[in-house]
Amino acid sequence: MSEQQKYTGGCLCGALRYEAIGEPMFAGYCYCTDCQKSSGSGFIPFIGFPAGAVRFEGASAQSRSTSARGGEAVRNFCAACHSLVFGAEAGKDDFHTIYAGTLDDPSLFHPQMAIFAASRPHWAPIPEGLAVFEGMPPEA
Ligand SMILES: [Zn+2]
Ligand SMILES: [Zn+2]
């Protein structure tokens, strides 16, 4: 049996950490306006894992906004240094999105898609070779 890939990372100060094991469900860039506002950047690079594959350690605080699908979008940041670290509510949601900039080894991020490209600012170009969706991918 081959060793499963481990993804570790956390916030700037080190108080909020995570470990994810196995294959990501999806990975890409989200250019939605909420991701722009909450990150102060042009997009958020995300990696999706089933909730059971991720463990979190440390105190997080949440921000909540209305998601594109009408539900609640939860973003988690470190309670101490306020780095934005992951999406979805621990213990409640079926999967989590880890924000790729928080990986200890950012080279583990292999994006496949660009979503909400319709709201992308012109100064945040989409890398070549990605599947581009104006909004949510149709099967999500
Ligand atoms: Zn921190
Ligand atoms: Zn977004």
PDB file of C-alpha atoms and ligand atoms in Angstrom:
ATOM      1  CA  MET A   1       0.000   0.000   0.000  1.00  0.00           C
ATOM      2  CA  SER A   2       1.437   3.343  -0.997  1.00  0.00           C
ATOM      3  CA  GLU A   3       1.712   6.128   1.505  1.00  0.00           C
ATOM      4  CA  GLN A   4      -1.100   8.674   1.255  1.00  0.00           C
ATOM      5  CA  GLN A   5      -0.248  12.267   0.556  1.00  0.00           C
ATOM      6  CA  LYS A   6      -0.360  14.490   3.616  1.00  0.00           C
ATOM      7  CA  TYR A   7      -1.249  18.172   3.431  1.00  0.00           C
ATOM      8  CA  THR A   8      -0.267  20.243   6.442  1.00  0.00           C
ATOM      9  CA  GLY A   9      -0.464  23.958   7.006  1.00  0.00           C
ATOM     10  CA  GLY A  10      -1.845  26.738   9.089  1.00  0.00           C
ATOM     11  CA  CYS A  11      -1.995  30.422   9.843  1.00  0.00           C
ATOM     12  CA  LEU A  12       0.770  33.002  10.031  1.00  0.00           C
ATOM     13  CA  CYS A  13       1.328  32.765  13.808  1.00  0.00           C
ATOM     14  CA  GLY A  14       1.017  28.959  13.998  1.00  0.00           C
ATOM     15  CA  ALA A  15      -1.899  28.821  16.464  1.00  0.00           C
ATOM     16  CA  LEU A  16      -4.381  27.385  13.913  1.00  0.00           C
ATOM     17  CA  ARG A  17      -3.108  24.252  12.153  1.00  0.00           C
ATOM     18  CA  TYR A  18      -4.585  21.519   9.969  1.00  0.00           C
ATOM     19  CA  GLU A  19      -3.650  18.182   8.495  1.00  0.00           C
ATOM     20  CA  ALA A  20      -5.451  16.631   5.517  1.00  0.00           C
ATOM     21  CA  ILE A  21      -4.771  13.160   4.189  1.00  0.00           C
ATOM     22  CA  GLY A  22      -5.452  11.608   0.786  1.00  0.00           C
ATOM     23  CA  GLU A  23      -6.623  12.896  -2.561  1.00  0.00           C
ATOM     24  CA  PRO A  24      -8.267  16.315  -2.834  1.00  0.00           C
ATOM     25  CA  MET A  25     -11.819  16.286  -4.257  1.00  0.00           C
ATOM     26  CA  PHE A  26     -11.112  19.386  -6.318  1.00  0.00           C
ATOM     27  CA  ALA A  27      -8.722  22.328  -6.436  1.00  0.00           C
ATOM     28  CA  GLY A  28      -8.844  25.716  -8.077  1.00  0.00           C
ATOM     29  CA  TYR A  29      -9.186  29.463  -7.844  1.00  0.00           C
ATOM     30  CA  CYS A  30     -12.329  31.267  -6.772  1.00  0.00           C
ATOM     31  CA  TYR A  31     -12.699  34.759  -8.203  1.00  0.00           C
ATOM     32  CA  CYS A  32     -16.012  35.558  -6.518  1.00  0.00           C
ATOM     33  CA  THR A  33     -16.381  39.014  -4.989  1.00  0.00           C
ATOM     34  CA  ASP A  34     -16.766  37.539  -1.482  1.00  0.00           C
ATOM     35  CA  CYS A  35     -13.398  35.781  -1.770  1.00  0.00           C
ATOM     36  CA  GLN A  36     -11.860  39.029  -3.009  1.00  0.00           C
ATOM     37  CA  LYS A  37     -13.256  41.004  -0.084  1.00  0.00           C
ATOM     38  CA  SER A  38     -12.431  38.486   2.609  1.00  0.00           C
ATOM     39  CA  SER A  39      -8.870  37.881   1.399  1.00  0.00           C
ATOM     40  CA  GLY A  40      -7.969  41.335   0.148  1.00  0.00           C
ATOM     41  CA  SER A  41      -6.730  39.598  -3.003  1.00  0.00           C
ATOM     42  CA  GLY A  42      -8.061  38.892  -6.498  1.00  0.00           C
ATOM     43  CA  PHE A  43      -9.068  35.304  -5.710  1.00  0.00           C
ATOM     44  CA  ILE A  44      -8.758  32.523  -3.147  1.00  0.00           C
ATOM     45  CA  PRO A  45      -6.871  29.350  -4.132  1.00  0.00           C
ATOM     46  CA  PHE A  46      -8.798  26.417  -2.612  1.00  0.00           C
ATOM     47  CA  ILE A  47      -8.372  22.667  -2.171  1.00  0.00           C
ATOM     48  CA  GLY A  48     -11.427  20.584  -1.273  1.00  0.00           C
ATOM     49  CA  PHE A  49     -11.241  17.629   1.088  1.00  0.00           C
ATOM     50  CA  PRO A  50     -13.976  15.439   2.554  1.00  0.00           C
ATOM     51  CA  ALA A  51     -14.608  16.558   6.147  1.00  0.00           C
ATOM     52  CA  GLY A  52     -13.379  13.209   7.481  1.00  0.00           C
ATOM     53  CA  ALA A  53      -9.963  13.664   5.860  1.00  0.00           C
ATOM     54  CA  VAL A  54      -9.102  16.905   7.663  1.00  0.00           C
ATOM     55  CA  ARG A  55      -8.170  17.577  11.274  1.00  0.00           C
ATOM     56  CA  PHE A  56      -7.906  21.063  12.741  1.00  0.00           C
ATOM     57  CA  GLU A  57      -6.038  22.216  15.800  1.00  0.00           C
ATOM     58  CA  GLY A  58      -6.254  25.584  17.522  1.00  0.00           C
ATOM     59  CA  ALA A  59      -8.854  28.286  17.925  1.00  0.00           C
ATOM     60  CA  SER A  60     -10.578  29.644  14.859  1.00  0.00           C
ATOM     61  CA  ALA A  61     -13.091  32.424  14.443  1.00  0.00           C
ATOM     62  CA  GLN A  62     -15.669  32.503  11.657  1.00  0.00           C
ATOM     63  CA  SER A  63     -16.994  34.983   9.195  1.00  0.00           C
ATOM     64  CA  ARG A  64     -20.339  34.252   7.564  1.00  0.00           C
ATOM     65  CA  SER A  65     -21.842  35.499   4.358  1.00  0.00           C
ATOM     66  CA  THR A  66     -24.595  34.383   2.022  1.00  0.00           C
ATOM     67  CA  SER A  67     -23.176  31.937  -0.523  1.00  0.00           C
ATOM     68  CA  ALA A  68     -23.896  31.948  -4.238  1.00  0.00           C
ATOM     69  CA  ARG A  69     -26.241  28.994  -3.702  1.00  0.00           C
ATOM     70  CA  GLY A  70     -28.229  30.879  -1.072  1.00  0.00           C
ATOM     71  CA  GLY A  71     -26.814  29.030   1.945  1.00  0.00           C
ATOM     72  CA  GLU A  72     -24.243  30.276   4.372  1.00  0.00           C
ATOM     73  CA  ALA A  73     -20.578  30.547   3.382  1.00  0.00           C
ATOM     74  CA  VAL A  74     -18.359  30.119   6.430  1.00  0.00           C
ATOM     75  CA  ARG A  75     -14.718  31.190   6.381  1.00  0.00           C
ATOM     76  CA  ASN A  76     -12.398  30.362   9.251  1.00  0.00           C
ATOM     77  CA  PHE A  77      -9.519  32.510  10.356  1.00  0.00           C
ATOM     78  CA  CYS A  78      -7.035  32.251  13.208  1.00  0.00           C
ATOM     79  CA  ALA A  79      -8.418  33.776  16.394  1.00  0.00           C
ATOM     80  CA  ALA A  80      -4.955  35.195  17.204  1.00  0.00           C
ATOM     81  CA  CYS A  81      -3.419  36.460  13.936  1.00  0.00           C
ATOM     82  CA  HIS A  82      -6.580  36.537  11.772  1.00  0.00           C
ATOM     83  CA  SER A  83      -5.072  34.701   8.781  1.00  0.00           C
ATOM     84  CA  LEU A  84      -7.795  33.223   6.581  1.00  0.00           C
ATOM     85  CA  VAL A  85      -7.201  29.453   6.624  1.00  0.00           C
ATOM     86  CA  PHE A  86     -10.166  27.324   5.550  1.00  0.00           C
ATOM     87  CA  GLY A  87     -13.775  27.291   4.474  1.00  0.00           C
ATOM     88  CA  ALA A  88     -16.898  25.544   5.828  1.00  0.00           C
ATOM     89  CA  GLU A  89     -17.913  24.757   9.372  1.00  0.00           C
ATOM     90  CA  ALA A  90     -15.884  22.113  11.233  1.00  0.00           C
ATOM     91  CA  GLY A  91     -18.083  19.267  12.440  1.00  0.00           C
ATOM     92  CA  LYS A  92     -21.070  20.392  10.360  1.00  0.00           C
ATOM     93  CA  ASP A  93     -20.287  20.429   6.660  1.00  0.00           C
ATOM     94  CA  ASP A  94     -19.486  17.494   4.347  1.00  0.00           C
ATOM     95  CA  PHE A  95     -16.270  18.953   2.999  1.00  0.00           C
ATOM     96  CA  HIS A  96     -13.758  21.670   3.700  1.00  0.00           C
ATOM     97  CA  THR A  97     -11.829  23.983   1.443  1.00  0.00           C
ATOM     98  CA  ILE A  98      -8.274  24.632   2.545  1.00  0.00           C
ATOM     99  CA  TYR A  99      -6.834  27.915   1.278  1.00  0.00           C
ATOM    100  CA  ALA A 100      -3.688  26.923  -0.598  1.00  0.00           C
ATOM    101  CA  GLY A 101      -1.553  29.841   0.544  1.00  0.00           C
ATOM    102  CA  THR A 102      -1.614  28.377   4.058  1.00  0.00           C
ATOM    103  CA  LEU A 103       0.062  25.088   3.022  1.00  0.00           C
ATOM    104  CA  ASP A 104       3.454  24.362   4.552  1.00  0.00           C
ATOM    105  CA  ASP A 105       4.421  23.200   1.068  1.00  0.00           C
ATOM    106  CA  PRO A 106       2.480  25.349  -1.433  1.00  0.00           C
ATOM    107  CA  SER A 107       3.827  23.255  -4.333  1.00  0.00           C
ATOM    108  CA  LEU A 108       1.249  20.582  -3.377  1.00  0.00           C
ATOM    109  CA  PHE A 109      -1.466  22.783  -4.877  1.00  0.00           C
ATOM    110  CA  HIS A 110      -2.486  21.606  -8.361  1.00  0.00           C
ATOM    111  CA  PRO A 111      -5.410  23.749  -9.495  1.00  0.00           C
ATOM    112  CA  GLN A 112      -7.822  22.364 -12.116  1.00  0.00           C
ATOM    113  CA  MET A 113     -10.493  25.028 -12.328  1.00  0.00           C
ATOM    114  CA  ALA A 114     -11.249  28.723 -12.116  1.00  0.00           C
ATOM    115  CA  ILE A 115     -14.710  29.502 -10.749  1.00  0.00           C
ATOM    116  CA  PHE A 116     -16.769  32.693 -10.654  1.00  0.00           C
ATOM    117  CA  ALA A 117     -14.593  33.985 -13.479  1.00  0.00           C
ATOM    118  CA  ALA A 118     -17.378  36.464 -14.332  1.00  0.00           C
ATOM    119  CA  SER A 119     -16.373  38.620 -11.354  1.00  0.00           C
ATOM    120  CA  ARG A 120     -12.614  38.306 -11.857  1.00  0.00           C
ATOM    121  CA  PRO A 121     -10.700  41.611 -11.743  1.00  0.00           C
ATOM    122  CA  HIS A 122      -8.579  42.210 -14.864  1.00  0.00           C
ATOM    123  CA  TRP A 123      -5.389  42.282 -12.774  1.00  0.00           C
ATOM    124  CA  ALA A 124      -5.887  38.721 -11.498  1.00  0.00           C
ATOM    125  CA  PRO A 125      -5.216  36.606 -14.605  1.00  0.00           C
ATOM    126  CA  ILE A 126      -6.384  32.996 -14.843  1.00  0.00           C
ATOM    127  CA  PRO A 127      -3.441  30.573 -15.162  1.00  0.00           C
ATOM    128  CA  GLU A 128      -3.320  28.582 -18.388  1.00  0.00           C
ATOM    129  CA  GLY A 129      -4.799  25.105 -18.654  1.00  0.00           C
ATOM    130  CA  LEU A 130      -7.649  25.484 -16.160  1.00  0.00           C
ATOM    131  CA  ALA A 131     -11.319  24.705 -16.765  1.00  0.00           C
ATOM    132  CA  VAL A 132     -13.006  28.102 -16.545  1.00  0.00           C
ATOM    133  CA  PHE A 133     -16.529  28.549 -15.165  1.00  0.00           C
ATOM    134  CA  GLU A 134     -18.385  31.859 -15.084  1.00  0.00           C
ATOM    135  CA  GLY A 135     -19.973  30.849 -11.776  1.00  0.00           C
ATOM    136  CA  MET A 136     -20.138  27.532  -9.908  1.00  0.00           C
ATOM    137  CA  PRO A 137     -19.097  24.441 -11.900  1.00  0.00           C
ATOM    138  CA  PRO A 138     -22.303  22.798 -13.166  1.00  0.00           C
ATOM    139  CA  GLU A 139     -21.821  19.490 -11.306  1.00  0.00           C
ATOM    140  CA  ALA A 140     -20.937  21.064  -7.944  1.00  0.00           C
TER     141      ALA A 140
HETATM  142 ZN    ZN B   1      -2.535  32.564  13.764  1.00  0.00          ZN
HETATM  143 ZN    ZN B   2     -15.276  32.616  -3.715  1.00  0.00          ZN
END
